[in-house]
């Protein structure tokens, strides 16, 4: 991910252009699509989101480690904050990681994002979207990650956090979502994200306003009254497209 200063420098140097800003549903913030200039370099990697069925994540039995095997034949980028869910403690990588294109099992450093669930060594994980931003920022410190997971889950169950919850509210679907989330535990992030995913189909018209599919789009910058809040960019539109499918769950 590019730093805020690097983004400003590149925009000033006209390496990028920007699309039409999109106002956030609440508050004074807005999202600015970042557009690259073709021709783009060929990609020598893929994102995990593109090859989820060819990368295996296995519970090592250690809370801070997941074993991962790349069966793709090319480098695979795993983003920090990717949610891994199974019949064991859900985890999330504490940093970005590039898997080498060899069928070798390697350790991946993770944090647990569901404290009240037990570990089952040998359990196989599924890739389930992206952790909310507040949890993403806490990854790397297990205690802070658990605290952030609990806070986010409680706010979301109350209907007060998360872009998908806000979109559902605007589209009249928040009641069903709140009822669904109320049955979950205070720190059950993985299942909460699944429930939010189910609601997306009923609010598709609202989600369509997200600036995620501009021609040559390679990222976004999020702004509020303080300035740049977050930036996410890639070197190729195909990478951004694969990544952006999970964005409605992130905030």
CSV table of C-alpha atoms in Angstrom, one decimal:
chain,number,residue,atom,x,y,z
A,1,UNK,CA,0.0,0.0,0.0
A,2,UNK,CA,1.3,3.5,-0.9
A,3,UNK,CA,2.0,6.1,1.8
A,4,UNK,CA,0.0,9.3,1.8
A,5,UNK,CA,3.0,11.4,0.9
A,6,UNK,CA,3.8,9.1,-2.0
A,7,UNK,CA,0.3,9.5,-3.3
A,8,UNK,CA,0.4,13.3,-3.2
A,9,UNK,CA,3.8,13.3,-4.9
A,10,UNK,CA,2.6,11.1,-7.7
A,11,UNK,CA,-0.6,13.0,-8.2
A,12,UNK,CA,1.4,16.3,-8.4
A,13,UNK,CA,3.7,14.6,-10.9
A,14,UNK,CA,0.7,13.6,-13.0
A,15,UNK,CA,1.6,9.9,-12.8
A,16,UNK,CA,-2.0,9.3,-11.8
A,17,UNK,CA,-5.3,11.0,-12.5
A,18,UNK,CA,-8.4,10.9,-10.3
A,19,UNK,CA,-12.0,10.0,-10.9
A,20,UNK,CA,-15.2,11.7,-9.7
A,21,UNK,CA,-15.2,11.9,-5.8
A,22,UNK,CA,-17.9,9.8,-4.1
A,23,UNK,CA,-19.3,11.1,-0.8
A,24,UNK,CA,-19.4,8.7,2.2
A,25,UNK,CA,-22.9,7.8,3.4
A,26,UNK,CA,-22.3,9.5,6.7
A,27,UNK,CA,-20.1,12.4,7.9
A,28,UNK,CA,-18.0,14.7,5.7
A,29,UNK,CA,-15.6,12.3,4.1
A,30,UNK,CA,-15.3,11.3,0.5
A,31,UNK,CA,-13.6,8.6,-1.6
A,32,UNK,CA,-11.4,9.6,-4.5
A,33,UNK,CA,-10.8,6.9,-7.2
A,34,UNK,CA,-7.2,6.8,-8.4
A,35,UNK,CA,-6.6,6.1,-12.1
A,36,UNK,CA,-3.4,4.8,-13.7
A,37,UNK,CA,-2.1,5.6,-17.1
A,38,UNK,CA,-1.8,2.8,-19.7
A,39,UNK,CA,0.2,0.9,-20.8
A,40,UNK,CA,0.4,-1.0,-17.6
A,41,UNK,CA,3.3,-3.5,-16.9
A,42,UNK,CA,2.5,-7.2,-17.1
A,43,UNK,CA,1.6,-8.7,-13.8
A,44,UNK,CA,4.0,-11.4,-12.5
A,45,UNK,CA,1.8,-12.2,-9.5
A,46,UNK,CA,-1.8,-12.8,-8.5
A,47,UNK,CA,-3.9,-11.8,-5.5
A,48,UNK,CA,-5.1,-14.4,-3.1
A,49,UNK,CA,-8.7,-13.3,-4.0
A,50,UNK,CA,-8.2,-14.6,-7.5
A,51,UNK,CA,-6.9,-18.1,-6.6
A,52,UNK,CA,-8.5,-18.9,-3.2
A,53,UNK,CA,-9.2,-22.5,-4.2
A,54,UNK,CA,-5.5,-23.1,-5.0
A,55,UNK,CA,-3.9,-21.8,-1.8
A,56,UNK,CA,-4.4,-24.0,1.3
A,57,UNK,CA,-4.4,-22.5,4.9
A,58,UNK,CA,-4.1,-25.0,7.7
A,59,UNK,CA,-4.3,-24.4,11.5
A,60,UNK,CA,-0.9,-25.2,13.0
A,61,UNK,CA,-2.3,-25.5,16.5
A,62,UNK,CA,-0.4,-22.3,17.4
A,63,UNK,CA,-2.6,-19.2,17.9
A,64,UNK,CA,-0.1,-17.0,16.1
A,65,UNK,CA,0.7,-19.2,13.1
A,66,UNK,CA,-1.1,-20.7,10.1
A,67,UNK,CA,0.5,-23.0,7.6
A,68,UNK,CA,0.0,-22.1,4.0
A,69,UNK,CA,0.7,-23.9,0.7
A,70,UNK,CA,0.8,-22.3,-2.7
A,71,UNK,CA,-0.4,-24.6,-5.5
A,72,UNK,CA,-0.8,-21.8,-8.1
A,73,UNK,CA,2.6,-21.9,-9.9
A,74,UNK,CA,3.0,-18.1,-9.6
A,75,UNK,CA,3.7,-15.6,-6.7
A,76,UNK,CA,0.5,-14.9,-4.6
A,77,UNK,CA,0.0,-11.7,-2.6
A,78,UNK,CA,-1.8,-12.2,0.7
A,79,UNK,CA,-3.0,-8.8,2.1
A,80,UNK,CA,-2.8,-8.0,5.8
A,81,UNK,CA,-6.2,-8.2,7.2
A,82,UNK,CA,-7.5,-11.1,5.1
A,83,UNK,CA,-10.0,-13.1,7.2
A,84,UNK,CA,-9.4,-16.8,7.4
A,85,UNK,CA,-12.3,-18.8,8.7
A,86,UNK,CA,-12.8,-22.5,9.6
A,87,UNK,CA,-14.1,-24.8,12.3
A,88,UNK,CA,-11.4,-23.4,14.5
A,89,UNK,CA,-10.3,-19.9,15.6
A,90,UNK,CA,-10.5,-17.4,12.7
A,91,UNK,CA,-7.2,-15.7,12.0
A,92,UNK,CA,-5.9,-12.8,10.0
A,93,UNK,CA,-2.4,-12.1,8.7
A,94,UNK,CA,-0.5,-9.4,10.6
A,95,UNK,CA,1.3,-8.1,7.5
A,96,UNK,CA,1.3,-8.5,3.7
A,97,UNK,CA,3.0,-11.5,2.4
A,98,UNK,CA,4.1,-12.8,-1.0
A,99,UNK,CA,4.0,-16.6,-1.4
A,100,UNK,CA,6.8,-18.1,-3.6
A,101,UNK,CA,5.6,-20.1,-6.6
A,102,UNK,CA,6.6,-23.4,-5.1
A,103,UNK,CA,4.4,-26.1,-3.6
A,104,UNK,CA,6.0,-25.8,-0.2
A,105,UNK,CA,4.2,-25.3,3.2
A,106,UNK,CA,5.4,-22.2,4.9
A,107,UNK,CA,4.4,-20.4,8.2
A,108,UNK,CA,2.2,-17.3,8.1
A,109,UNK,CA,2.2,-14.9,11.1
A,110,UNK,CA,-1.4,-14.2,12.2
A,111,UNK,CA,-3.6,-12.9,15.0
A,112,UNK,CA,-6.7,-14.6,16.2
A,113,UNK,CA,-9.9,-12.5,15.7
A,114,UNK,CA,-12.3,-14.6,17.7
A,115,UNK,CA,-11.1,-15.1,21.3
A,116,UNK,CA,-13.9,-17.2,22.6
A,117,UNK,CA,-13.5,-20.0,20.0
A,118,UNK,CA,-11.0,-22.9,20.5
A,119,UNK,CA,-8.1,-23.9,18.3
A,120,UNK,CA,-8.4,-27.1,16.2
A,121,UNK,CA,-5.0,-28.2,14.8
A,122,UNK,CA,-5.2,-29.4,11.2
A,123,UNK,CA,-8.4,-27.4,10.5
A,124,UNK,CA,-8.6,-26.0,6.9
A,125,UNK,CA,-9.4,-22.3,6.5
A,126,UNK,CA,-11.5,-20.6,3.9
A,127,UNK,CA,-10.7,-17.0,2.7
A,128,UNK,CA,-13.6,-14.7,3.9
A,129,UNK,CA,-13.0,-11.2,2.7
A,130,UNK,CA,-11.2,-8.4,4.6
A,131,UNK,CA,-11.1,-7.3,8.3
A,132,UNK,CA,-12.7,-4.0,9.1
A,133,UNK,CA,-10.2,-1.1,9.2
A,134,UNK,CA,-10.1,-0.8,13.0
A,135,UNK,CA,-9.1,-4.4,13.4
A,136,UNK,CA,-6.6,-4.1,10.5
A,137,UNK,CA,-4.9,-1.3,12.4
A,138,UNK,CA,-4.6,-3.5,15.6
A,139,UNK,CA,-3.1,-6.5,13.8
A,140,UNK,CA,0.3,-7.4,15.1
A,141,UNK,CA,-0.7,-7.0,18.8
A,142,UNK,CA,-3.0,-9.9,19.9
A,143,UNK,CA,-4.5,-8.1,22.8
A,144,UNK,CA,-5.4,-5.0,20.8
A,145,UNK,CA,-6.8,-7.2,18.0
A,146,UNK,CA,-9.2,-9.0,20.4
A,147,UNK,CA,-10.2,-5.6,21.9
A,148,UNK,CA,-10.8,-4.1,18.4
A,149,UNK,CA,-12.7,-7.2,17.3
A,150,UNK,CA,-15.0,-7.0,20.3
A,151,UNK,CA,-15.6,-3.2,19.8
A,152,UNK,CA,-16.3,-3.6,16.1
A,153,UNK,CA,-18.7,-6.5,16.6
A,154,UNK,CA,-20.7,-4.7,19.3
A,155,UNK,CA,-21.0,-1.5,17.2
A,156,UNK,CA,-22.1,-3.4,14.2
A,157,UNK,CA,-24.7,-5.4,16.1
A,158,UNK,CA,-26.1,-2.1,17.3
A,159,UNK,CA,-26.2,-0.9,13.6
A,160,UNK,CA,-23.6,1.8,14.2
A,161,UNK,CA,-20.5,0.6,12.3
A,162,UNK,CA,-19.5,-0.6,8.9
A,163,UNK,CA,-20.3,0.6,5.4
A,164,UNK,CA,-22.5,-2.4,4.6
A,165,UNK,CA,-24.6,-1.7,7.7
A,166,UNK,CA,-25.0,1.9,6.6
A,167,UNK,CA,-25.9,0.9,3.0
A,168,UNK,CA,-28.5,-1.6,4.3
A,169,UNK,CA,-30.0,1.2,6.5
A,170,UNK,CA,-30.3,3.5,3.4
A,171,UNK,CA,-31.9,0.6,1.4
A,172,UNK,CA,-34.3,-0.4,4.2
A,173,UNK,CA,-32.6,-3.7,5.0
A,174,UNK,CA,-30.9,-2.9,8.3
A,175,UNK,CA,-33.6,-4.5,10.4
A,176,UNK,CA,-33.0,-8.0,9.0
A,177,UNK,CA,-29.3,-7.5,9.3
A,178,UNK,CA,-29.4,-6.4,12.9
A,179,UNK,CA,-31.6,-9.3,13.8
A,180,UNK,CA,-29.2,-11.7,12.1
A,181,UNK,CA,-26.1,-10.2,13.8
A,182,UNK,CA,-27.8,-10.1,17.3
A,183,UNK,CA,-27.5,-13.9,17.5
A,184,UNK,CA,-23.7,-13.7,17.2
A,185,UNK,CA,-21.1,-13.4,20.0
A,186,UNK,CA,-19.4,-10.1,20.8
A,187,UNK,CA,-16.2,-11.1,19.0
A,188,UNK,CA,-17.5,-13.3,16.2
A,189,UNK,CA,-16.0,-11.2,13.3
A,190,UNK,CA,-15.9,-13.9,10.7
A,191,UNK,CA,-19.5,-14.9,11.0
A,192,UNK,CA,-20.5,-11.2,11.2
A,193,UNK,CA,-18.8,-10.5,7.9
A,194,UNK,CA,-20.6,-13.5,6.3
A,195,UNK,CA,-24.0,-12.1,7.5
A,196,UNK,CA,-23.2,-8.7,6.0
A,197,UNK,CA,-22.2,-10.4,2.8
A,198,UNK,CA,-25.7,-12.0,2.6
A,199,UNK,CA,-27.3,-8.5,2.9
A,200,UNK,CA,-25.3,-7.1,0.0
A,201,UNK,CA,-27.6,-8.6,-2.6
A,202,UNK,CA,-30.6,-6.6,-1.2
A,203,UNK,CA,-28.7,-3.3,-1.4
A,204,UNK,CA,-27.0,-3.8,-4.8
A,205,UNK,CA,-28.3,-0.5,-6.1
A,206,UNK,CA,-26.6,1.4,-3.3
A,207,UNK,CA,-23.3,-0.5,-3.4
A,208,UNK,CA,-23.1,0.3,-7.2
A,209,UNK,CA,-22.3,3.9,-6.2
A,210,UNK,CA,-18.9,2.8,-4.8
A,211,UNK,CA,-16.1,4.1,-7.0
A,212,UNK,CA,-14.6,0.7,-7.7
A,213,UNK,CA,-14.9,0.0,-11.4
A,214,UNK,CA,-13.6,3.1,-13.3
A,215,UNK,CA,-11.6,2.3,-16.4
A,216,UNK,CA,-7.9,2.1,-15.5
A,217,UNK,CA,-8.7,2.4,-11.7
A,218,UNK,CA,-5.8,1.2,-9.6
A,219,UNK,CA,-6.9,2.3,-6.1
A,220,UNK,CA,-8.7,4.8,-3.9
A,221,UNK,CA,-7.9,7.5,-1.4
A,222,UNK,CA,-10.3,8.2,1.5
A,223,UNK,CA,-10.5,11.7,2.9
A,224,UNK,CA,-12.2,13.4,5.9
A,225,UNK,CA,-11.8,16.9,7.4
A,226,UNK,CA,-8.3,16.0,8.7
A,227,UNK,CA,-7.0,15.1,5.3
A,228,UNK,CA,-6.1,11.7,3.9
A,229,UNK,CA,-7.4,8.9,6.1
A,230,UNK,CA,-6.4,5.9,4.0
A,231,UNK,CA,-4.9,5.0,0.7
A,232,UNK,CA,-4.9,1.6,-1.2
A,233,UNK,CA,-3.3,1.3,-4.6
A,234,UNK,CA,-1.9,-1.4,-6.9
A,235,UNK,CA,0.2,-1.4,-10.0
A,236,UNK,CA,-2.4,-2.8,-12.3
A,237,UNK,CA,-6.2,-2.4,-12.7
A,238,UNK,CA,-6.7,-6.2,-12.6
A,239,UNK,CA,-5.2,-6.3,-9.2
A,240,UNK,CA,-7.4,-3.5,-8.0
A,241,UNK,CA,-10.5,-5.1,-9.4
A,242,UNK,CA,-9.8,-8.4,-7.6
A,243,UNK,CA,-9.1,-6.6,-4.4
A,244,UNK,CA,-12.0,-4.2,-4.5
A,245,UNK,CA,-14.6,-6.9,-4.5
A,246,UNK,CA,-14.1,-7.1,-0.7
A,247,UNK,CA,-14.1,-3.4,0.1
A,248,UNK,CA,-17.7,-3.0,1.2
A,249,UNK,CA,-16.8,-5.1,4.3
A,250,UNK,CA,-13.7,-3.2,5.2
A,251,UNK,CA,-14.8,0.0,7.0
